[in-house]
CSV table of C-alpha atoms in Angstrom, one decimal:
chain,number,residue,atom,x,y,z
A,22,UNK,CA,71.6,113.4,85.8
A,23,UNK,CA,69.5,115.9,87.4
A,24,UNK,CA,68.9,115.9,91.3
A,25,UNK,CA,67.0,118.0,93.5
A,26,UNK,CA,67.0,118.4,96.9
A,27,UNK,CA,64.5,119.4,99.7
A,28,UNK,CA,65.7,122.7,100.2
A,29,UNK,CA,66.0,124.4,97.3
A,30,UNK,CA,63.1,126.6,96.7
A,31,UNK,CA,62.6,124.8,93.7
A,32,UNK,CA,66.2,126.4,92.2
A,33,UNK,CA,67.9,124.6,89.7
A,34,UNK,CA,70.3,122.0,90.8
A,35,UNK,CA,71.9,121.8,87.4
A,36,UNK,CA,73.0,118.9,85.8
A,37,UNK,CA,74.4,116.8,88.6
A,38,UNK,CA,72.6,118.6,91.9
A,39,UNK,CA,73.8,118.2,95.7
A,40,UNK,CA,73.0,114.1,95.4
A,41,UNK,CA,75.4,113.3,92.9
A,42,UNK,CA,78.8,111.8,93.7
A,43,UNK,CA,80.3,114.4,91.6
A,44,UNK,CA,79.2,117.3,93.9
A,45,UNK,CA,81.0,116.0,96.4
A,46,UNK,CA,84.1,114.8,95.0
A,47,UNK,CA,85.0,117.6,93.1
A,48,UNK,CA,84.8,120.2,96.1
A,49,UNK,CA,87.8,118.5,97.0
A,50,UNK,CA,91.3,120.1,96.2
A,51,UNK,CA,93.2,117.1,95.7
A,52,UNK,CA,91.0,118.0,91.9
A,53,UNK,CA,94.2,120.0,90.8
A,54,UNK,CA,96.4,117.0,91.1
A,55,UNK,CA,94.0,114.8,89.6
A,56,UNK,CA,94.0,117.4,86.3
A,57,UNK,CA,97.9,117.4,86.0
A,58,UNK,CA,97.8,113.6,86.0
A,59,UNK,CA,94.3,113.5,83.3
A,60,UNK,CA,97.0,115.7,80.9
A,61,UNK,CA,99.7,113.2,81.4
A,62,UNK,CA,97.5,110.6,80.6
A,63,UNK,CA,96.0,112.2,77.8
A,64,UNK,CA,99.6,112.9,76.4
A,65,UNK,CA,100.1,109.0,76.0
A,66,UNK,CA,97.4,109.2,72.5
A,67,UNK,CA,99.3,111.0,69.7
A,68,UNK,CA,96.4,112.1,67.3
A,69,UNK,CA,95.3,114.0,70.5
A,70,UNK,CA,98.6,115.5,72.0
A,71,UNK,CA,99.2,116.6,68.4
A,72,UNK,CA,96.2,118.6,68.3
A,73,UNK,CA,96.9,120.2,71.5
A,74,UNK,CA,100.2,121.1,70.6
A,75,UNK,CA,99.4,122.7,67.0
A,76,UNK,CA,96.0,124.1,68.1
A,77,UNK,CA,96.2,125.3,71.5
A,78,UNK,CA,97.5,127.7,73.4
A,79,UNK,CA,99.2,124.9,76.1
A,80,UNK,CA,102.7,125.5,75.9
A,81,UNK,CA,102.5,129.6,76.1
A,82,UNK,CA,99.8,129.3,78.1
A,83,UNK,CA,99.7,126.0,80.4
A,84,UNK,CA,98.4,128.3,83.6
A,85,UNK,CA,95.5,129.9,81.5
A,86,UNK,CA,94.9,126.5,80.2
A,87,UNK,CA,94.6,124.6,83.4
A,88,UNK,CA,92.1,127.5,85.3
A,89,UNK,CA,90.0,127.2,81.7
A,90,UNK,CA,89.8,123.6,81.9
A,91,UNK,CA,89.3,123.8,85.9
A,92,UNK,CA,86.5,126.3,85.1
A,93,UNK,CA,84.5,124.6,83.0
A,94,UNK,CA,84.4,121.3,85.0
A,95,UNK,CA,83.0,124.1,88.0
A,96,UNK,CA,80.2,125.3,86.1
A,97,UNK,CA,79.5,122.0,84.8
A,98,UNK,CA,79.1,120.2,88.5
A,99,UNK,CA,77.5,123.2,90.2
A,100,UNK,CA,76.3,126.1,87.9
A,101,UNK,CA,72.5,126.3,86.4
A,102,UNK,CA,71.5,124.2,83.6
A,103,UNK,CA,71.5,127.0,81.4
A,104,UNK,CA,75.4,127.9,82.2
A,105,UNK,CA,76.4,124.1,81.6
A,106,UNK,CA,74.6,123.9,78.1
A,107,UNK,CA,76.3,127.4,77.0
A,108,UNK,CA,79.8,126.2,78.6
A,109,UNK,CA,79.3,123.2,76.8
A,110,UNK,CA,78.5,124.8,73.5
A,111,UNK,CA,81.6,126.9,73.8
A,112,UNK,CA,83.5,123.9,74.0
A,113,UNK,CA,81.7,122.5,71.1
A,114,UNK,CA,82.1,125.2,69.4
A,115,UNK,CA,86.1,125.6,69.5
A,116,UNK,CA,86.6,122.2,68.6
A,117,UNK,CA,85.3,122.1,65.4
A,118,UNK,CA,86.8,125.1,64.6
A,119,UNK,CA,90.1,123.4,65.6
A,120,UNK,CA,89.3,120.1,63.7
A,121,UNK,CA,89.6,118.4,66.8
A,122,UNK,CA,85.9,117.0,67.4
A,123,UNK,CA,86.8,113.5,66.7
A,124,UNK,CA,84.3,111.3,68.4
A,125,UNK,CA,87.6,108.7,69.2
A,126,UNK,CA,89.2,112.0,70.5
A,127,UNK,CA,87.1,113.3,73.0
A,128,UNK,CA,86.3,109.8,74.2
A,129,UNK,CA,90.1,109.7,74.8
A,130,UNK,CA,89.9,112.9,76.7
A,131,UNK,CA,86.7,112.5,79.0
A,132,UNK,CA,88.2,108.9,80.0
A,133,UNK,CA,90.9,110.1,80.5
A,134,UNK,CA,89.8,113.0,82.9
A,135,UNK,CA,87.4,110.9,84.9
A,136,UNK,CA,89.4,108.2,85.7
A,137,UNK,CA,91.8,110.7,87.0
A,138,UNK,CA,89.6,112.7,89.1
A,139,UNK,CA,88.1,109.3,90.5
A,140,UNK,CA,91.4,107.3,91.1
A,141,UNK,CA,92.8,110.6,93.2
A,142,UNK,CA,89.9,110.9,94.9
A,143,UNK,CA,89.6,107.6,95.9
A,144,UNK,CA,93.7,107.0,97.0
A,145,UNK,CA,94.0,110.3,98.5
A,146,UNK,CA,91.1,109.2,101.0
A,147,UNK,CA,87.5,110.3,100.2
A,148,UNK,CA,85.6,106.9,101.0
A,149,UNK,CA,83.9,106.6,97.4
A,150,UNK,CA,82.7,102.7,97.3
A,151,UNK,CA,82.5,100.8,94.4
A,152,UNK,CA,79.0,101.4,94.0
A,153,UNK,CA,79.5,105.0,94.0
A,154,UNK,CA,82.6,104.8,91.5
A,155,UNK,CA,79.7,103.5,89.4
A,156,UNK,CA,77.7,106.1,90.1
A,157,UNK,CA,80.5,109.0,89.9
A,158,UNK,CA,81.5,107.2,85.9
A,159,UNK,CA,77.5,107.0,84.8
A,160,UNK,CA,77.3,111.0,85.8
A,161,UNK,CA,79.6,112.1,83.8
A,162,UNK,CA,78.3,110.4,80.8
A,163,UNK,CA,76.1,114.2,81.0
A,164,UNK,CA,79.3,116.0,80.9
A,165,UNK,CA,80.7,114.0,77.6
A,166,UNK,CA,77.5,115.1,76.0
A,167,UNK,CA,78.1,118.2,76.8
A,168,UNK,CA,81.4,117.8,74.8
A,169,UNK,CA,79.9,116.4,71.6
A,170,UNK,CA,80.0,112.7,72.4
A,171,UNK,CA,76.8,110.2,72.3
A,172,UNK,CA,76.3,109.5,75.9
A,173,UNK,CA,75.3,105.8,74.8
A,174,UNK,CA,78.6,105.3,73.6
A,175,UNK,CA,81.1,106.6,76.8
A,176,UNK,CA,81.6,103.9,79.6
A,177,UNK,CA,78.9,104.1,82.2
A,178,UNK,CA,80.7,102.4,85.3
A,179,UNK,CA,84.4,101.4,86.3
A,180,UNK,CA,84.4,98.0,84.5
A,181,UNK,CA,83.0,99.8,81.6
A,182,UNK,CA,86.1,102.5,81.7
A,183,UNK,CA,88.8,99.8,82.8
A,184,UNK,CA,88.0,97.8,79.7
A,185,UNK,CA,88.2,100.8,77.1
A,186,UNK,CA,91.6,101.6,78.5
A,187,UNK,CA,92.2,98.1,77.3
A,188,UNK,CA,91.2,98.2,74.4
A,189,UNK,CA,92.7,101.2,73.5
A,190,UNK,CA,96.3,100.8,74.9
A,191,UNK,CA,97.5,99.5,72.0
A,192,UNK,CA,97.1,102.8,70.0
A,193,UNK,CA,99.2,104.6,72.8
A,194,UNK,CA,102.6,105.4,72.6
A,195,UNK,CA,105.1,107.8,74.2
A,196,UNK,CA,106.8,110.1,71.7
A,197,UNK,CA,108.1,113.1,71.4
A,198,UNK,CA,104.9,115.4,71.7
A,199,UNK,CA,104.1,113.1,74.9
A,200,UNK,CA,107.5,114.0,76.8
A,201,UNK,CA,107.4,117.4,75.9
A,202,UNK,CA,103.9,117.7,77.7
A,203,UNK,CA,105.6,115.9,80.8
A,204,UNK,CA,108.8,117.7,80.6
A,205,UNK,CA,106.1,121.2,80.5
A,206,UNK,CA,103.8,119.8,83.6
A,207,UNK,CA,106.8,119.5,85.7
A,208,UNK,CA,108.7,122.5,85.0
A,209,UNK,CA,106.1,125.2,83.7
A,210,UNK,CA,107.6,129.1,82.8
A,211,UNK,CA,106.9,131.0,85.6
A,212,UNK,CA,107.8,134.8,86.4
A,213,UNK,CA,111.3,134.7,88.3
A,214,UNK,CA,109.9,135.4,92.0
A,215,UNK,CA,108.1,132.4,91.5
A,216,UNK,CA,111.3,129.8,90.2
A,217,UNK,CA,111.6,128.8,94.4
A,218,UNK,CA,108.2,127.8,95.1
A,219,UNK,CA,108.1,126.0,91.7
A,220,UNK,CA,111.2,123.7,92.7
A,221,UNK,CA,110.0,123.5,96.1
A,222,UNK,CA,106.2,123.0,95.3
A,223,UNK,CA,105.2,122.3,91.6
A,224,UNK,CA,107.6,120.1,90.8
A,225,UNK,CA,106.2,117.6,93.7
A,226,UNK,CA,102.7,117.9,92.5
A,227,UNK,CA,103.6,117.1,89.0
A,228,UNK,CA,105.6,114.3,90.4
A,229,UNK,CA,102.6,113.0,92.3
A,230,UNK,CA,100.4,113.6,89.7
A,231,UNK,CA,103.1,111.2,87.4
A,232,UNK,CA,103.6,109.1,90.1
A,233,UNK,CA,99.9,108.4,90.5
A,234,UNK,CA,99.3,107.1,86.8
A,235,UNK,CA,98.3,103.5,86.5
A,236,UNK,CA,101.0,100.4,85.8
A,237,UNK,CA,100.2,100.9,82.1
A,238,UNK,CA,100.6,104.0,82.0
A,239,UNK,CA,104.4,103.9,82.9
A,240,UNK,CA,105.1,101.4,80.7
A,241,UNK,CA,104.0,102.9,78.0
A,242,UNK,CA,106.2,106.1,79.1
A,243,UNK,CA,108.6,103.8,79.5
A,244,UNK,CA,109.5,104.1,83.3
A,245,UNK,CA,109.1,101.9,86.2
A,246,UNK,CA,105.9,102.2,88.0
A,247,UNK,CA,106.4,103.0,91.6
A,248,UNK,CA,105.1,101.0,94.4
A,249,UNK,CA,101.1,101.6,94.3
A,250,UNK,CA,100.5,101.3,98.4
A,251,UNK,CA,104.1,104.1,98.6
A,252,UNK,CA,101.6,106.2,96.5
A,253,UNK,CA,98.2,106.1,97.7
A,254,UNK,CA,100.1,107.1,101.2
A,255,UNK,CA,101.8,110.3,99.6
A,256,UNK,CA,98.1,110.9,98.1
A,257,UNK,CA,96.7,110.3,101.5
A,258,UNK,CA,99.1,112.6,103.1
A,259,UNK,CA,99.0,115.4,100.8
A,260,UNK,CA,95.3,115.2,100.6
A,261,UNK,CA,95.2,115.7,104.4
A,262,UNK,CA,97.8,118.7,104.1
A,263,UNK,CA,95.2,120.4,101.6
A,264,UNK,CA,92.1,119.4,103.9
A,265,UNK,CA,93.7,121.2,106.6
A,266,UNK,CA,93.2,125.1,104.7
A,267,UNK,CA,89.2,125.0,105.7
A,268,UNK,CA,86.6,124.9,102.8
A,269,UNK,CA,85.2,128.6,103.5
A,270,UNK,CA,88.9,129.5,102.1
A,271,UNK,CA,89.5,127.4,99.4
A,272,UNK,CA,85.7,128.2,97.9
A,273,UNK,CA,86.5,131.9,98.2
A,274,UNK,CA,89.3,131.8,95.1
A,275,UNK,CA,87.6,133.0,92.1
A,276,UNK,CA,85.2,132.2,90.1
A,277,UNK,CA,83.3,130.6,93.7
A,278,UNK,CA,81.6,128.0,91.6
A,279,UNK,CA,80.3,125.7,95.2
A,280,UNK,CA,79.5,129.0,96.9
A,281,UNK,CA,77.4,130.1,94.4
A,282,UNK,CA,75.7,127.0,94.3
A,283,UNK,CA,75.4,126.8,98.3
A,284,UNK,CA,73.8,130.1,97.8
A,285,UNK,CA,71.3,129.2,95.1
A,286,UNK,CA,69.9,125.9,96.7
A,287,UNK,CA,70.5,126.5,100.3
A,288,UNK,CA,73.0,125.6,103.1
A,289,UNK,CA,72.0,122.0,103.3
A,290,UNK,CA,73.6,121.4,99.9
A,291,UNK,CA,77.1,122.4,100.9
A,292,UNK,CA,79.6,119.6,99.7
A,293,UNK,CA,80.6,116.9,102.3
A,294,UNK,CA,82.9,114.4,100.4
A,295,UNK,CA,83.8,112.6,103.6
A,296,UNK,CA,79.8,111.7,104.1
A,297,UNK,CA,79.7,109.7,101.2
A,298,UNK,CA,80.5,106.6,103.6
A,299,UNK,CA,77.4,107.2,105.3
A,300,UNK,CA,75.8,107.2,101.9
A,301,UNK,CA,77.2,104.1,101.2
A,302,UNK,CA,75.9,102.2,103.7
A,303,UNK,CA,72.3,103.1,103.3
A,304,UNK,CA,72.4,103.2,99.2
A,305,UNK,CA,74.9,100.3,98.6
A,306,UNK,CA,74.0,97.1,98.0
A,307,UNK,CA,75.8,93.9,100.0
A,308,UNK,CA,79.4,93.5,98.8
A,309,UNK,CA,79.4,96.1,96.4
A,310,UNK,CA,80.3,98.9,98.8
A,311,UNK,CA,83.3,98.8,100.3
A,312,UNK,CA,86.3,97.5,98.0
A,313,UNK,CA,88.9,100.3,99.2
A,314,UNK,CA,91.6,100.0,96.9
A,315,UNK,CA,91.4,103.0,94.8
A,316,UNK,CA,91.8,101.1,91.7
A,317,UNK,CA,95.1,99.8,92.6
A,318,UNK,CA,94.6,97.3,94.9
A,319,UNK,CA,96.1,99.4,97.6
A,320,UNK,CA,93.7,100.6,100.9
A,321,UNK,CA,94.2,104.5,101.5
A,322,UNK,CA,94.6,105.4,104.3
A,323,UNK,CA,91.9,107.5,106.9
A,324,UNK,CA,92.1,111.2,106.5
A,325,UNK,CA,94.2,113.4,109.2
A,326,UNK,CA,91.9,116.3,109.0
A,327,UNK,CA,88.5,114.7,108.4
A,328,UNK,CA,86.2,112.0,109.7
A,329,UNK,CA,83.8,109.6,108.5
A,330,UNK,CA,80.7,111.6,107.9
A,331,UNK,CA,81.5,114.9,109.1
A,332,UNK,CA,83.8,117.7,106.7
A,333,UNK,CA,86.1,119.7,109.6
A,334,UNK,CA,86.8,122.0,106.8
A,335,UNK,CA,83.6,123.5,106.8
């Protein structure tokens, strides 16, 4: 999906541009919980947690990992073109040397991923509508190109994705590869100056992230699934707790994939999640727009650091 818009010189947007849901939603930080909670779920199919854990790097390496992933999903929503098709090969690329370009595979893994990012998003507060869900789930049928997958063939909207986690739940199980990933998310090596803040900090994320899988999801780990509406409010609350470190800080950490894009196509593109309401209500057609459950029939809440179509971070 390329966009343009009308400021841009005529740059290239890349392959989701400044109109796309996915520029928006992925400026957001609450992105990083979303990602801990795409490797837990991705931990549930076994032919795929037991290539991670014989081919990759994860377990010596889960920091590295994380940033590489976290990279190319930047470069992907807001570099050129040209940088998404090379990241993209690269990817390519190291799977097959791997063996681990299964179609089934990295269908597992993109679904995976995007119903992460867009369930977070949504219960931690960004007002995506159903109608944009859609949109936000079509999108990223570019990205799983990208990966080696025929984009005719990946779920193109949230009925689409709900009914090939279905479908596929009965191939899922928890064993041991699965808990080791878990056990790993929530209590990563770190050097020893860092042990406090990872009892204090990273083991409440993890637990979010955990916390925030669907009803299925537990089951099949074989835990009770927590109230839904007691975790779209910690969402909600941590999300406002992040929103509150303004954007012009966050973008700064490296590699500054949005502010290189803000400077390519102009100030006017600079992400705005918390406008996508207003999009809504102009692009949405009647009862589609505004079904604001996140997914699990639970309303979030309305964000303690943002309005409706304005971004105080900025």
């Amino acid at each position: 999906m390329r966009t343009t818009t009308s400021d841009s010189g005529g740059a290239d947007p890349g392959l989701f541009g400044p109109d796309s849901v996915t520029w928006q939603v992925h400026s957001d930080p609450m992105m990083w919980i979303a990602g801990v909670r795409a490797l837990q779920l991705q931990a549930l199919h076994p032919r795929a947690v037991r290539g991670v854990m014989i081919n990759s790097t994860f377990m010596d390496d889960a920091w590295g990992r994380l940033m590489r992933t976290a990279g190319f999903v930047g470069t992907v929503t807001y570099g050129t073109t040209e940088a998404a098709e090379q990241a993209g090969a690269r990817v390519r690329r190291i799977h097959r040397l791997l063996g681990v370009d299964d179609p089934e595979l990295l269908l597992w893994v993109h679904c995976a991923e995007i119903d992460s990012y867009l369930q977070v998003a949504r219960r931690s507060g960004i007002p995506v509508s159903d109608a944009q869900a859609d949109r936000y789930v079509a999108e990223h049928r570019e990205g799983a190109r990208l990966v080696g997958l025929d984009p005719a063939r990946v779920p193109g909207s949230t009925d689409q994705l709900a009914a090939y986690f279905e479908g596929i739940r009965p191939d899922l199980t928890a064993g041991d590869d699965a808990r080791a990933v878990d056990a790993f998310l929530r209590r990563p090596p770190v050097p020893a100056p860092l042990v406090p803040a990872r009892a204090l900090v990273w083991r409440r994320v993890a637990a979010l992230a955990y916390d925030a899988l669907p009803p299925w999801a537990h089951e099949v780990y074989g835990t009770p699934a927590p109230d839904p509406g007691t975790v779209t409010r910690r969402l909600t609350a941590t999300g406002n707790l992040l929103r509150c470190v303004p954007s012009r800080i966050r973008w700064r950490l490296p590699p500054r994939h949005i502010l290189k894009a803000i400077d390519r196509l102009g100030p006017d593109t600079r992400p705005a999640p918390y406008e996508l309401r207003r999009q809504a209500a102009i692009l949405d057609g009647p009862g589609r727009a505004w079904r604001v459950d996140g997914g699990d029939d639970t309303r979030w809440g309305t964000p303690g650091c943002s309005k409706a179509g304005t971004d105080s971070t900025s």
